[in-house]
Short mmCIF file of C-alpha atoms and ligand atoms in Angstrom, two decimals:
data_model
loop_
_atom_site.label_atom_id
_atom_site.label_comp_id
_atom_site.label_asym_id
_atom_site.label_seq_id
_atom_site.Cartn_x
_atom_site.Cartn_y
_atom_site.Cartn_z
CA UNK A 1 -57.64 64.20 410.48
CA UNK A 2 -55.01 66.80 411.37
CA UNK A 3 -54.74 69.81 409.06
CA UNK A 4 -51.79 69.90 406.68
CA UNK A 5 -49.11 72.16 408.20
CA UNK A 6 -48.56 75.53 406.56
CA UNK A 7 -45.20 76.23 404.96
CA UNK A 8 -44.26 78.43 407.92
CA UNK A 9 -45.09 75.57 410.31
CA UNK A 10 -43.00 73.18 408.22
CA UNK A 11 -40.02 75.54 408.44
CA UNK A 12 -40.63 75.99 412.19
CA UNK A 13 -40.43 72.19 412.45
CA UNK A 14 -37.10 72.16 410.63
CA UNK A 15 -35.85 74.77 413.14
CA UNK A 16 -37.15 72.99 416.26
CA UNK A 17 -33.63 72.73 417.74
CA UNK A 18 -32.85 76.43 417.14
CA UNK A 19 -32.81 78.81 420.08
CA UNK A 20 -34.01 81.70 417.90
CA UNK A 21 -37.49 83.22 418.09
CA UNK A 22 -40.22 82.16 415.64
CA UNK A 23 -40.35 83.89 412.25
CA UNK A 24 -43.73 85.50 412.86
CA UNK A 25 -42.15 87.97 415.33
CA UNK A 26 -40.17 89.52 412.45
CA UNK A 27 -41.05 93.22 412.15
CA UNK A 28 -39.47 93.59 408.68
CA UNK A 29 -36.98 96.21 409.89
CA UNK A 30 -34.41 95.09 407.29
CA UNK A 31 -31.44 95.04 409.68
CA UNK A 32 -30.58 91.49 408.58
CA UNK A 33 -30.49 92.46 404.89
CA UNK A 34 -28.56 95.67 405.52
CA UNK A 35 -25.93 93.82 407.52
CA UNK A 36 -25.64 90.82 405.16
CA UNK A 37 -22.45 91.04 403.05
CA UNK A 38 -23.82 88.66 400.44
CA UNK A 39 -27.16 90.45 400.00
CA UNK A 40 -25.38 93.83 399.95
CA UNK A 41 -23.07 92.47 397.26
CA UNK A 42 -26.08 91.74 395.07
CA UNK A 43 -25.58 87.96 395.01
CA UNK A 44 -28.87 86.90 396.63
CA UNK A 45 -32.02 87.04 394.52
CA UNK A 46 -34.07 87.70 397.67
CA UNK A 47 -32.69 89.41 400.76
CA UNK A 48 -32.94 87.62 404.14
CA UNK A 49 -35.71 90.07 405.18
CA UNK A 50 -37.69 89.26 402.05
CA UNK A 51 -37.22 85.49 402.47
CA UNK A 52 -38.76 85.74 405.95
CA UNK A 53 -41.66 87.80 404.61
CA UNK A 54 -42.21 85.21 401.86
CA UNK A 55 -42.22 82.33 404.37
CA UNK A 56 -44.66 84.18 406.61
CA UNK A 57 -46.87 84.80 403.56
CA UNK A 58 -46.75 81.10 402.61
CA UNK A 59 -44.99 81.71 399.27
CA UNK A 60 -43.41 78.24 399.32
CA UNK A 61 -42.56 77.82 395.63
CA UNK A 62 -40.87 81.22 395.44
CA UNK A 63 -38.81 80.46 398.52
CA UNK A 64 -37.77 77.06 397.16
CA UNK A 65 -36.66 78.67 393.89
CA UNK A 66 -34.55 81.29 395.65
CA UNK A 67 -30.75 81.13 395.74
CA UNK A 68 -30.60 83.10 399.02
CA UNK A 69 -29.84 80.31 401.48
CA UNK A 70 -27.39 78.57 399.13
CA UNK A 71 -25.41 81.80 398.87
CA UNK A 72 -25.44 82.44 402.63
CA UNK A 73 -21.87 82.57 403.94
CA UNK A 74 -22.90 81.66 407.53
CA UNK A 75 -21.23 84.77 408.92
CA UNK A 76 -24.02 85.24 411.53
CA UNK A 77 -24.02 89.06 411.20
CA UNK A 78 -27.79 88.96 410.70
CA UNK A 79 -28.40 86.71 413.71
CA UNK A 80 -26.45 88.79 416.21
CA UNK A 81 -28.09 92.04 415.03
CA UNK A 82 -31.74 91.01 414.69
CA UNK A 83 -33.70 93.06 417.25
CA UNK A 84 -36.32 90.30 417.48
CA UNK A 85 -33.90 87.49 418.29
CA UNK A 86 -34.52 85.50 415.13
CA UNK A 87 -31.66 83.16 414.21
CA UNK A 88 -31.59 84.00 410.50
CA UNK A 89 -28.35 82.12 409.82
CA UNK A 90 -29.91 78.96 411.27
CA UNK A 91 -32.97 79.60 409.08
CA UNK A 92 -30.65 79.51 406.04
CA UNK A 93 -29.35 76.10 407.14
CA UNK A 94 -32.92 74.96 407.76
CA UNK A 95 -34.01 75.97 404.26
CA UNK A 96 -31.08 74.03 402.77
CA UNK A 97 -32.10 70.94 404.75
CA UNK A 98 -35.73 71.36 403.75
CA UNK A 99 -34.97 71.59 400.02
CA UNK A 100 -32.59 68.60 400.14
CA UNK A 101 -34.98 66.42 402.15
CA UNK A 102 -37.90 67.28 399.85
CA UNK A 103 -35.79 66.94 396.68
CA UNK A 104 -36.56 70.54 395.75
CA UNK A 105 -33.06 71.72 394.96
CA UNK A 106 -32.66 73.66 391.74
CA UNK A 107 -30.93 72.25 388.69
CA UNK A 108 -27.58 73.87 387.98
CA UNK A 109 -27.05 75.41 391.42
CA UNK A 110 -23.60 74.73 392.88
CA UNK A 111 -24.57 74.79 396.59
CA UNK A 112 -26.61 71.55 396.68
CA UNK A 113 -24.02 69.65 394.59
CA UNK A 114 -21.21 70.96 396.79
CA UNK A 115 -23.07 69.94 399.97
CA UNK A 116 -23.85 66.46 398.67
CA UNK A 117 -20.24 65.92 397.55
CA UNK A 118 -18.98 67.09 400.95
CA UNK A 119 -21.31 64.83 402.96
CA UNK A 120 -20.54 61.75 400.83
CA UNK A 121 -16.81 62.39 401.18
CA UNK A 122 -17.04 62.72 404.97
CA UNK A 123 -19.11 59.54 405.20
CA UNK A 124 -16.64 57.60 403.03
CA UNK A 125 -13.37 58.78 404.56
CA UNK A 126 -14.11 60.89 407.64
CA UNK A 127 -12.10 63.74 406.12
CA UNK A 128 -12.54 66.59 403.70
CA UNK A 129 -10.37 66.53 400.55
CA UNK A 130 -10.36 69.75 398.55
CA UNK A 131 -9.58 68.35 395.05
CA UNK A 132 -12.77 66.24 395.16
CA UNK A 133 -14.82 69.16 396.48
CA UNK A 134 -13.47 71.37 393.70
CA UNK A 135 -15.05 69.15 391.04
CA UNK A 136 -18.50 70.30 392.20
CA UNK A 137 -17.87 73.85 390.99
CA UNK A 138 -14.73 73.80 388.82
CA UNK A 139 -16.52 73.07 385.56
CA UNK A 140 -18.89 75.99 386.06
CA UNK A 141 -15.92 78.36 385.79
CA UNK A 142 -14.50 79.86 382.63
CA UNK A 143 -11.25 78.46 381.18
CA UNK A 144 -8.98 81.21 382.63
CA UNK A 145 -10.43 80.69 386.13
CA UNK A 146 -10.05 76.89 385.83
CA UNK A 147 -6.39 77.29 384.83
CA UNK A 148 -5.85 79.66 387.75
CA UNK A 149 -7.46 77.19 390.18
CA UNK A 150 -5.30 74.34 388.81
CA UNK A 151 -2.16 76.46 389.20
CA UNK A 152 -3.08 77.35 392.78
CA UNK A 153 -3.78 73.68 393.62
CA UNK A 154 -0.47 72.59 392.05
CA UNK A 155 1.57 75.12 394.01
CA UNK A 156 -0.23 74.14 397.24
CA UNK A 157 0.57 70.47 396.56
CA UNK A 158 4.22 71.27 395.84
CA UNK A 159 4.43 73.11 399.15
CA UNK A 160 2.80 70.18 400.97
CA UNK A 161 -0.30 72.23 401.85
CA UNK A 162 -2.62 69.99 399.84
CA UNK A 163 -2.27 66.19 400.01
CA UNK A 164 -1.93 64.23 396.77
CA UNK A 165 -4.32 61.52 397.97
CA UNK A 166 -7.31 61.69 400.31
CA UNK A 167 -6.68 60.54 403.88
CA UNK A 168 -8.96 58.29 405.93
CA UNK A 169 -9.55 58.52 409.63
CA UNK A 170 -8.80 55.56 411.89
CA UNK A 171 -11.73 53.37 412.93
CA UNK A 172 -13.87 54.56 410.01
CA UNK A 173 -16.47 51.83 410.60
CA UNK A 174 -17.12 53.11 414.11
CA UNK A 175 -17.49 56.64 412.75
CA UNK A 176 -20.05 55.43 410.18
CA UNK A 177 -22.02 53.65 412.91
CA UNK A 178 -22.16 56.89 414.93
CA UNK A 179 -23.27 58.85 411.85
CA UNK A 180 -26.02 56.34 411.09
CA UNK A 181 -27.48 56.91 414.53
CA UNK A 182 -27.70 60.65 413.90
CA UNK A 183 -28.76 61.02 410.27
CA UNK A 184 -30.40 58.78 407.66
CA UNK A 185 -27.43 58.06 405.42
CA UNK A 186 -28.63 55.81 402.62
CA UNK A 187 -25.78 54.14 400.79
CA UNK A 188 -22.77 56.50 400.81
CA UNK A 189 -21.17 54.54 397.96
CA UNK A 190 -24.03 55.30 395.56
S1 LIG B 1 -33.47 91.88 411.46
FE1 LIG B 1 -34.92 90.46 412.42
S2 LIG B 1 -36.82 91.63 412.71
FE2 LIG B 1 -35.54 92.77 411.24
S3 LIG B 1 -36.24 92.06 409.21
FE3 LIG B 1 -34.50 90.77 409.80
S4 LIG B 1 -35.44 89.00 410.81
FE4 LIG B 1 -36.99 90.59 410.73
S1 LIG B 2 -25.39 84.51 407.96
FE1 LIG B 2 -25.94 84.43 405.78
S2 LIG B 2 -27.83 85.63 405.63
FE2 LIG B 2 -26.87 86.17 407.59
S3 LIG B 2 -25.63 87.98 407.19
FE3 LIG B 2 -24.27 86.20 406.94
S4 LIG B 2 -24.38 85.67 404.76
FE4 LIG B 2 -26.12 87.03 405.20
#
């Protein structure tokens, strides 16, 4: 019987379509962390460099509990500057996919809820609609911030920059058929 894959091998599998080099060539230089605006701002509980070290060390549970990849802004600064050619931004996407597929997302974290809301909305209508997306984080804000968000949304609607109702693309059924060929959708109306 084949050996169970290590955590690093599982993550390598998630990244099989990436053109970046494997994580074990990381030399822990810290360029990715130093260049990351989110890590530098103190928002990530583990820097990108440390996340890679933890994956290479097989610290699966600690990686799955980290907020790092959910806070990644996908700016790609780390990827273009890594001297070892590791696609760190793609790794962040891969870790999101891994935690969603394995139902390991953390309770109370906005990122997974936001992503799920976004995907369901796209599957149902073919278009993004900001007022629905906003519900995934609005109630985590304080009252003053919620009022400010509502005021901003109202003025955008009055200026015609935000539609009152969500739009649907034409030939939505065809779009859903295409999506079903690419990803396992389940029932989008659940
Ligand atoms: S920049 Fe590249 S080599 Fe340096 S720590 Fe980050 S991933 Fe590793
Ligand atoms: S892509 Fe993500 S991890 Fe990389 S520098 Fe930007 S925010 Fe940081």
